[in-house]
Amino acid sequence: MVPLELDEGLPLERIKDFSLEELLGMAIKAEIGSREFYESLAQRVEVPELKRKISWLAGEEKKHEELLRRIYAKMFPGKEVVFPEEHIGPELKPVARELQGVQDVIDLTRWAMKAEEIAAKFYAELENMVEGEDKKRLMRYLSDMEWGHYYNLKAEYELLLDWEMYSQMMHVGP
Amino acid sequence: MVPLELDEGLPLERIKDFSLEELLGMAIKAEIGSREFYESLAQRVEVPELKRKISWLAGEEKKHEELLRRIYAKMFPGKEVVFPEEHIGPELKPVARELQGVQDVIDLTRWAMKAEEIAAKFYAELENMVEGEDKKRLMRYLSDMEWGHYYNLKAEYELLLDWEMYSQMMHVGP
């Protein structure tokens, strides 16, 4: 079941229906959405190690937003960022409810993994669309970073599935 | 050219020549080596964003070491950790020299990526060797985390190759 915090969005193939300007706008919007999702999730998660990791992800997305805004400003000098209504791939929204136990955290982590995976593929597609080695490199950077997030979340997800062990191995010091 | 900070080690196929106890000892030693490598590298790198990322990696490896020690203590209660002389895959050692410009940082990043990649595969092999879903899960966790580091380093590596752009995009605020 798709949770409230996720809007599924358009499939990746629809990327070719949009201009580069629109796609960069979507990317900036998605980074803002992800940050707000992680920030609100971090506030609601009580396990210190997981809280710390989710806050770290929020900080990373903030930096990506700033980087994308710089890229946008270089490509479209003096223009306001265009935010299309549509978006490619899942878009995360803030967690505005109390979480009901670990299963909620597991579900949200799985959706966040999905969003990170599509974001990684989205930037890889943008790499093909932008011209110039410098811009391609920046898209590759963003794609690799999102893969990094994906694997980081996947690691936590695996352990969360065995909550008893998670608490035992991650709560307590050596 | 293999730098001073890297000892190439045995190929991954040699994993079957060692006991699980020895392999866990190797893993703990490798995590310590990686941490010392990242800590020493962070001291020598001047770019704030990169320094911060490398310090973050050092902290992650410290946590992996602690987690592995807990796993070891559960599997071999009351036993001192055995550190075999040999090790599988590249082992990182502290950076004890002044770095000569960005090319040195690029080279060391590439070797660190290599070490993270082999570590990820090493833990995936250990997953097949350990018995019980809980231990398999922990090995999967460590493998995914190392893939996370790999992609994080790969992202920085890509940008470092275009130093002018790196400084422009990562140094300066929005």
CSV table of C-alpha atoms in Angstrom, one decimal:
chain,number,residue,atom,x,y,z
A,1,MET,CA,0.0,0.0,0.0
A,2,VAL,CA,1.3,3.4,-1.0
A,3,PRO,CA,1.6,5.6,2.1
A,4,LEU,CA,0.4,9.1,2.5
A,5,GLU,CA,3.9,10.4,2.2
A,6,LEU,CA,4.4,9.2,-1.3
A,7,ASP,CA,3.0,10.5,-4.6
A,8,GLU,CA,3.9,8.0,-7.2
A,9,GLY,CA,4.4,10.4,-10.1
A,10,LEU,CA,5.0,9.7,-13.8
A,11,PRO,CA,7.1,6.8,-15.1
A,12,LEU,CA,10.7,7.5,-16.0
A,13,GLU,CA,10.0,7.1,-19.7
A,14,ARG,CA,8.0,10.4,-19.6
A,15,ILE,CA,11.3,12.3,-19.1
A,16,LYS,CA,11.4,13.0,-22.8
A,17,ASP,CA,8.1,15.0,-22.7
A,18,PHE,CA,9.8,17.7,-20.7
A,19,SER,CA,12.4,20.4,-21.3
A,20,LEU,CA,15.7,20.4,-19.5
A,21,GLU,CA,14.6,23.5,-17.6
A,22,GLU,CA,11.5,21.7,-16.4
A,23,LEU,CA,13.4,18.6,-15.5
A,24,LEU,CA,15.9,20.6,-13.4
A,25,GLY,CA,12.9,22.3,-11.7
A,26,MET,CA,11.4,18.8,-10.9
A,27,ALA,CA,14.8,17.7,-9.6
A,28,ILE,CA,15.0,20.7,-7.2
A,29,LYS,CA,11.4,20.1,-6.1
A,30,ALA,CA,12.1,16.5,-5.5
A,31,GLU,CA,15.2,17.3,-3.4
A,32,ILE,CA,13.1,19.7,-1.3
A,33,GLY,CA,10.4,17.0,-0.9
A,34,SER,CA,13.0,14.4,0.2
A,35,ARG,CA,14.6,16.8,2.7
A,36,GLU,CA,11.2,17.6,4.3
A,37,PHE,CA,10.4,13.9,4.3
A,38,TYR,CA,13.6,12.9,6.1
A,39,GLU,CA,13.4,15.9,8.5
A,40,SER,CA,9.9,15.0,9.6
A,41,LEU,CA,10.8,11.3,9.7
A,42,ALA,CA,13.9,12.0,11.9
A,43,GLN,CA,11.6,13.8,14.4
A,44,ARG,CA,9.4,10.8,14.7
A,45,VAL,CA,11.9,8.0,14.9
A,46,GLU,CA,13.2,7.2,18.3
A,47,VAL,CA,16.1,4.9,17.6
A,48,PRO,CA,19.2,7.2,18.0
A,49,GLU,CA,21.3,5.5,15.2
A,50,LEU,CA,18.4,5.6,12.7
A,51,LYS,CA,17.5,9.2,13.7
A,52,ARG,CA,21.1,10.2,13.1
A,53,LYS,CA,21.2,8.5,9.7
A,54,ILE,CA,17.9,10.0,8.5
A,55,SER,CA,19.0,13.5,9.6
A,56,TRP,CA,22.2,13.0,7.6
A,57,LEU,CA,20.1,12.2,4.6
A,58,ALA,CA,18.1,15.4,5.1
A,59,GLY,CA,21.4,17.4,5.1
A,60,GLU,CA,22.6,15.7,2.0
A,61,GLU,CA,19.4,16.5,0.1
A,62,LYS,CA,19.7,20.1,1.2
A,63,LYS,CA,23.2,20.2,-0.4
A,64,HIS,CA,21.9,18.6,-3.6
A,65,GLU,CA,19.1,21.3,-3.8
A,66,GLU,CA,21.8,24.0,-3.5
A,67,LEU,CA,24.0,22.4,-6.1
A,68,LEU,CA,21.0,22.0,-8.5
A,69,ARG,CA,20.1,25.7,-8.0
A,70,ARG,CA,23.7,26.6,-8.9
A,71,ILE,CA,23.5,24.4,-12.0
A,72,TYR,CA,20.1,26.0,-13.0
A,73,ALA,CA,21.5,29.5,-12.5
A,74,LYS,CA,24.4,28.7,-14.8
A,75,MET,CA,22.2,27.2,-17.5
A,76,PHE,CA,19.4,29.7,-17.3
A,77,PRO,CA,21.0,32.9,-15.9
A,78,GLY,CA,18.6,35.4,-14.4
A,79,LYS,CA,15.6,33.1,-14.6
A,80,GLU,CA,13.3,32.0,-11.8
A,81,VAL,CA,13.2,28.3,-11.3
A,82,VAL,CA,10.2,26.7,-13.1
A,83,PHE,CA,8.5,24.0,-10.9
A,84,PRO,CA,6.3,21.9,-13.2
A,85,GLU,CA,3.2,20.4,-11.6
A,86,GLU,CA,4.0,16.9,-12.8
A,87,HIS,CA,7.0,15.0,-11.5
A,88,ILE,CA,8.9,11.9,-12.7
A,89,GLY,CA,9.1,9.1,-10.2
A,90,PRO,CA,7.9,9.0,-6.6
A,91,GLU,CA,7.9,12.3,-4.7
A,92,LEU,CA,8.2,12.2,-0.9
A,93,LYS,CA,6.2,14.4,1.3
A,94,PRO,CA,6.5,15.2,5.0
A,95,VAL,CA,5.5,12.6,7.6
A,96,ALA,CA,2.6,14.4,9.4
A,97,ARG,CA,1.4,11.5,11.6
A,98,GLU,CA,2.5,9.6,14.6
A,99,LEU,CA,4.3,6.4,13.5
A,100,GLN,CA,2.8,3.2,14.7
A,101,GLY,CA,5.7,1.0,15.7
A,102,VAL,CA,8.6,-0.3,13.7
A,103,GLN,CA,6.5,-1.6,10.7
A,104,ASP,CA,5.7,2.0,9.8
A,105,VAL,CA,9.4,2.8,9.8
A,106,ILE,CA,10.1,-0.2,7.7
A,107,ASP,CA,7.4,0.7,5.1
A,108,LEU,CA,8.6,4.3,4.9
A,109,THR,CA,12.2,3.2,4.5
A,110,ARG,CA,11.2,0.9,1.7
A,111,TRP,CA,9.5,3.8,-0.1
A,112,ALA,CA,12.4,6.1,0.5
A,113,MET,CA,14.6,3.5,-1.1
A,114,LYS,CA,12.3,3.4,-4.1
A,115,ALA,CA,12.4,7.2,-4.4
A,116,GLU,CA,16.2,7.2,-4.2
A,117,GLU,CA,16.5,4.5,-6.8
A,118,ILE,CA,14.3,6.4,-9.3
A,119,ALA,CA,16.2,9.7,-8.5
A,120,ALA,CA,19.5,7.9,-9.3
A,121,LYS,CA,18.1,6.7,-12.6
A,122,PHE,CA,16.5,10.1,-13.3
A,123,TYR,CA,19.9,11.9,-13.0
A,124,ALA,CA,21.5,9.2,-15.2
A,125,GLU,CA,18.9,10.0,-17.8
A,126,LEU,CA,19.6,13.7,-17.4
A,127,GLU,CA,23.3,13.0,-18.0
A,128,ASN,CA,22.4,11.8,-21.5
A,129,MET,CA,20.2,14.9,-22.1
A,130,VAL,CA,22.6,17.7,-21.0
A,131,GLU,CA,25.4,18.9,-23.2
A,132,GLY,CA,29.0,19.4,-22.2
A,133,GLU,CA,31.2,17.1,-20.1
A,134,ASP,CA,31.0,19.4,-17.1
A,135,LYS,CA,27.2,19.2,-16.8
A,136,LYS,CA,27.2,15.4,-17.5
A,137,ARG,CA,29.7,15.1,-14.7
A,138,LEU,CA,27.4,16.9,-12.3
A,139,MET,CA,24.5,14.6,-13.2
A,140,ARG,CA,26.7,11.6,-12.7
A,141,TYR,CA,27.7,13.0,-9.3
A,142,LEU,CA,24.0,13.4,-8.3
A,143,SER,CA,23.2,9.9,-9.6
A,144,ASP,CA,26.0,8.3,-7.7
A,145,MET,CA,25.1,10.1,-4.5
A,146,GLU,CA,21.5,8.9,-4.8
A,147,TRP,CA,22.8,5.3,-5.2
A,148,GLY,CA,24.9,5.9,-2.1
A,149,HIS,CA,21.7,6.9,-0.2
A,150,TYR,CA,19.9,3.9,-1.7
A,151,TYR,CA,22.4,1.4,-0.3
A,152,ASN,CA,22.6,3.2,3.0
A,153,LEU,CA,18.8,2.9,3.4
A,154,LYS,CA,18.9,-0.7,2.1
A,155,ALA,CA,21.4,-1.6,4.8
A,156,GLU,CA,19.2,-0.2,7.6
A,157,TYR,CA,16.1,-1.8,6.0
A,158,GLU,CA,17.6,-5.2,6.1
A,159,LEU,CA,18.4,-4.9,9.8
A,160,LEU,CA,15.1,-3.3,10.7
A,161,LEU,CA,13.3,-6.4,9.4
A,162,ASP,CA,14.7,-8.2,12.5
A,163,TRP,CA,13.9,-5.7,15.1
A,164,GLU,CA,15.0,-7.7,18.0
A,165,MET,CA,18.5,-8.0,16.6
A,166,TYR,CA,18.5,-4.4,15.4
A,167,SER,CA,17.9,-3.2,18.9
A,168,GLN,CA,20.5,-5.6,20.3
A,169,MET,CA,23.2,-4.7,17.8
A,170,MET,CA,22.6,-1.0,17.2
A,171,HIS,CA,21.4,0.3,20.5
A,172,VAL,CA,24.0,-0.9,22.8
A,173,GLY,CA,27.6,0.0,22.9
A,174,PRO,CA,30.3,-2.7,22.5
B,1,MET,CA,50.7,2.6,-9.6
B,2,VAL,CA,49.8,1.3,-6.3
B,3,PRO,CA,50.3,4.0,-3.6
B,4,LEU,CA,52.1,3.5,-0.3
B,5,GLU,CA,48.8,3.5,1.5
B,6,LEU,CA,47.5,0.4,-0.1
B,7,ASP,CA,48.5,-3.2,0.4
B,8,GLU,CA,46.8,-5.3,-2.4
B,9,GLY,CA,46.2,-8.4,-0.4
B,10,LEU,CA,44.9,-11.8,-1.5
B,11,PRO,CA,42.2,-12.2,-4.2
B,12,LEU,CA,38.6,-12.7,-3.1
B,13,GLU,CA,38.7,-16.4,-4.2
B,14,ARG,CA,41.1,-17.1,-1.3
B,15,ILE,CA,38.3,-16.5,1.2
B,16,LYS,CA,37.6,-20.3,1.3
B,17,ASP,CA,41.1,-20.9,2.7
B,18,PHE,CA,40.2,-19.2,6.0
B,19,SER,CA,38.0,-20.0,8.9
B,20,LEU,CA,35.0,-17.8,9.8
B,21,GLU,CA,36.9,-16.7,12.9
B,22,GLU,CA,39.9,-15.6,10.8
B,23,LEU,CA,37.7,-13.8,8.3
B,24,LEU,CA,35.9,-11.8,11.0
B,25,GLY,CA,39.3,-10.9,12.4
B,26,MET,CA,40.4,-9.8,8.9
B,27,ALA,CA,37.2,-7.7,8.6
B,28,ILE,CA,37.8,-6.0,11.9
B,29,LYS,CA,41.4,-5.3,10.9
B,30,ALA,CA,40.3,-3.9,7.6
B,31,GLU,CA,37.8,-1.6,9.2
B,32,ILE,CA,40.5,-0.3,11.6
B,33,GLY,CA,42.8,0.2,8.6
B,34,SER,CA,40.1,2.1,6.6
B,35,ARG,CA,39.3,4.3,9.5
B,36,GLU,CA,43.0,5.2,10.0
B,37,PHE,CA,43.3,5.9,6.3
B,38,TYR,CA,40.3,8.2,6.2
B,39,GLU,CA,41.3,10.0,9.4
B,40,SER,CA,44.8,10.7,8.1
B,41,LEU,CA,43.4,11.6,4.7
B,42,ALA,CA,40.9,14.0,6.2
B,43,GLN,CA,43.7,15.8,8.1
B,44,ARG,CA,45.6,16.3,4.8
B,45,VAL,CA,42.7,17.4,2.5
B,46,GLU,CA,41.9,21.1,2.5
B,47,VAL,CA,38.6,21.2,0.6
B,48,PRO,CA,36.0,21.6,3.4
B,49,GLU,CA,33.3,19.5,1.7
B,50,LEU,CA,35.7,16.7,0.9
B,51,LYS,CA,37.3,16.8,4.4
B,52,ARG,CA,33.8,16.5,5.9
B,53,LYS,CA,32.9,13.6,3.8
B,54,ILE,CA,36.1,11.7,4.5
B,55,SER,CA,35.7,12.3,8.2
B,56,TRP,CA,32.2,10.9,7.9
B,57,LEU,CA,33.5,7.8,6.3
B,58,ALA,CA,36.1,7.4,9.2
B,59,GLY,CA,33.2,7.5,11.7
B,60,GLU,CA,31.2,4.9,9.7
B,61,GLU,CA,34.2,2.5,9.7
B,62,LYS,CA,34.5,2.9,13.5
B,63,LYS,CA,30.9,1.9,13.9
B,64,HIS,CA,31.4,-1.1,11.6
B,65,GLU,CA,34.4,-2.2,13.7
B,66,GLU,CA,32.3,-2.0,16.9
B,67,LEU,CA,29.5,-4.0,15.2
B,68,LEU,CA,31.9,-6.7,14.0
B,69,ARG,CA,33.4,-6.9,17.5
B,70,ARG,CA,29.9,-7.5,18.9
B,71,ILE,CA,29.2,-10.1,16.2
B,72,TYR,CA,32.6,-11.8,17.0
B,73,ALA,CA,31.8,-11.8,20.7
B,74,LYS,CA,28.5,-13.5,20.1
B,75,MET,CA,30.0,-16.1,17.8
B,76,PHE,CA,33.1,-16.8,19.8
B,77,PRO,CA,32.2,-15.9,23.4
B,78,GLY,CA,35.2,-15.1,25.7
B,79,LYS,CA,37.7,-15.4,22.9
B,80,GLU,CA,40.3,-12.7,21.9
B,81,VAL,CA,39.9,-11.6,18.3
B,82,VAL,CA,42.4,-13.4,16.0
B,83,PHE,CA,44.0,-11.1,13.5
B,84,PRO,CA,45.5,-13.2,10.6
B,85,GLU,CA,48.6,-11.8,8.9
B,86,GLU,CA,47.0,-12.2,5.5
B,87,HIS,CA,44.1,-10.3,4.3
B,88,ILE,CA,41.6,-10.6,1.5
B,89,GLY,CA,41.5,-7.6,-0.9
B,90,PRO,CA,43.2,-4.2,-0.6
B,91,GLU,CA,44.0,-3.0,2.9
B,92,LEU,CA,44.3,0.7,3.5
B,93,LYS,CA,47.0,2.2,5.6
B,94,PRO,CA,47.4,5.7,7.1
B,95,VAL,CA,48.4,8.5,4.8
B,96,ALA,CA,51.7,9.6,6.3
B,97,ARG,CA,52.9,12.1,3.7
B,98,GLU,CA,52.0,15.5,2.4
B,99,LEU,CA,49.7,15.3,-0.5
B,100,GLN,CA,50.9,16.9,-3.8
B,101,GLY,CA,47.9,18.6,-5.3
B,102,VAL,CA,44.6,17.3,-6.4
B,103,GLN,CA,46.0,14.4,-8.4
B,104,ASP,CA,47.1,12.7,-5.2
B,105,VAL,CA,43.6,13.1,-3.7
B,106,ILE,CA,42.1,11.6,-6.9
B,107,ASP,CA,44.4,8.6,-6.9
B,108,LEU,CA,43.7,7.9,-3.2
B,109,THR,CA,40.0,8.2,-3.7
B,110,ARG,CA,40.2,5.7,-6.6
B,111,TRP,CA,42.0,3.2,-4.3
B,112,ALA,CA,39.6,3.8,-1.5
B,113,MET,CA,36.7,3.0,-4.0
B,114,LYS,CA,38.5,-0.2,-4.9
B,115,ALA,CA,38.9,-1.1,-1.2
B,116,GLU,CA,35.2,-0.4,-0.5
B,117,GLU,CA,34.1,-2.4,-3.5
B,118,ILE,CA,36.1,-5.5,-2.4
B,119,ALA,CA,34.9,-5.0,1.2
B,120,ALA,CA,31.3,-5.0,-0.1
B,121,LYS,CA,31.9,-8.3,-2.0
B,122,PHE,CA,33.8,-9.8,0.9
B,123,TYR,CA,30.8,-9.3,3.2
B,124,ALA,CA,28.5,-10.7,0.5
B,125,GLU,CA,30.7,-13.8,0.5
B,126,LEU,CA,30.6,-14.0,4.3
B,127,GLU,CA,26.8,-13.9,4.1
B,128,ASN,CA,27.0,-17.2,2.3
B,129,MET,CA,29.4,-18.6,4.8
B,130,VAL,CA,27.7,-17.7,8.1
B,131,GLU,CA,24.8,-19.8,9.3
B,132,GLY,CA,21.5,-18.3,10.6
B,133,GLU,CA,19.3,-15.6,9.1
B,134,ASP,CA,20.4,-13.1,11.8
B,135,LYS,CA,24.1,-13.3,10.9
B,136,LYS,CA,23.4,-13.3,7.2
B,137,ARG,CA,21.4,-10.2,7.7
B,138,LEU,CA,24.3,-8.5,9.5
B,139,MET,CA,26.7,-9.4,6.7
B,140,ARG,CA,24.2,-8.0,4.2
B,141,TYR,CA,24.0,-4.8,6.2
B,142,LEU,CA,27.8,-4.4,6.1
B,143,SER,CA,27.9,-5.2,2.4
B,144,ASP,CA,25.2,-2.6,1.6
B,145,MET,CA,26.9,0.0,3.8
B,146,GLU,CA,30.2,-0.5,1.9
B,147,TRP,CA,28.4,-0.2,-1.4
B,148,GLY,CA,27.0,3.1,0.0
B,149,HIS,CA,30.5,4.3,0.7
B,150,TYR,CA,31.6,3.1,-2.8
B,151,TYR,CA,29.0,5.3,-4.5
B,152,ASN,CA,29.6,8.2,-2.3
B,153,LEU,CA,33.3,8.1,-3.1
B,154,LYS,CA,32.6,7.5,-6.8
B,155,ALA,CA,30.4,10.7,-6.8
B,156,GLU,CA,33.3,12.8,-5.4
B,157,TYR,CA,35.8,11.1,-7.7
B,158,GLU,CA,33.8,12.1,-10.8
B,159,LEU,CA,33.7,15.7,-9.8
B,160,LEU,CA,37.4,15.8,-8.6
B,161,LEU,CA,38.4,14.9,-12.2
B,162,ASP,CA,37.3,18.4,-13.2
B,163,TRP,CA,38.9,20.3,-10.4
B,164,GLU,CA,38.0,23.8,-11.7
B,165,MET,CA,34.3,22.9,-11.7
B,166,TYR,CA,34.6,21.1,-8.4
B,167,SER,CA,36.0,24.2,-6.7
B,168,GLN,CA,33.3,26.3,-8.4
B,169,MET,CA,30.4,24.1,-7.5
B,170,MET,CA,31.4,22.8,-4.1
B,171,HIS,CA,33.4,25.6,-2.5
B,172,VAL,CA,31.1,28.5,-2.9
B,173,GLY,CA,27.7,28.9,-1.4
B,174,PRO,CA,24.6,29.4,-3.5
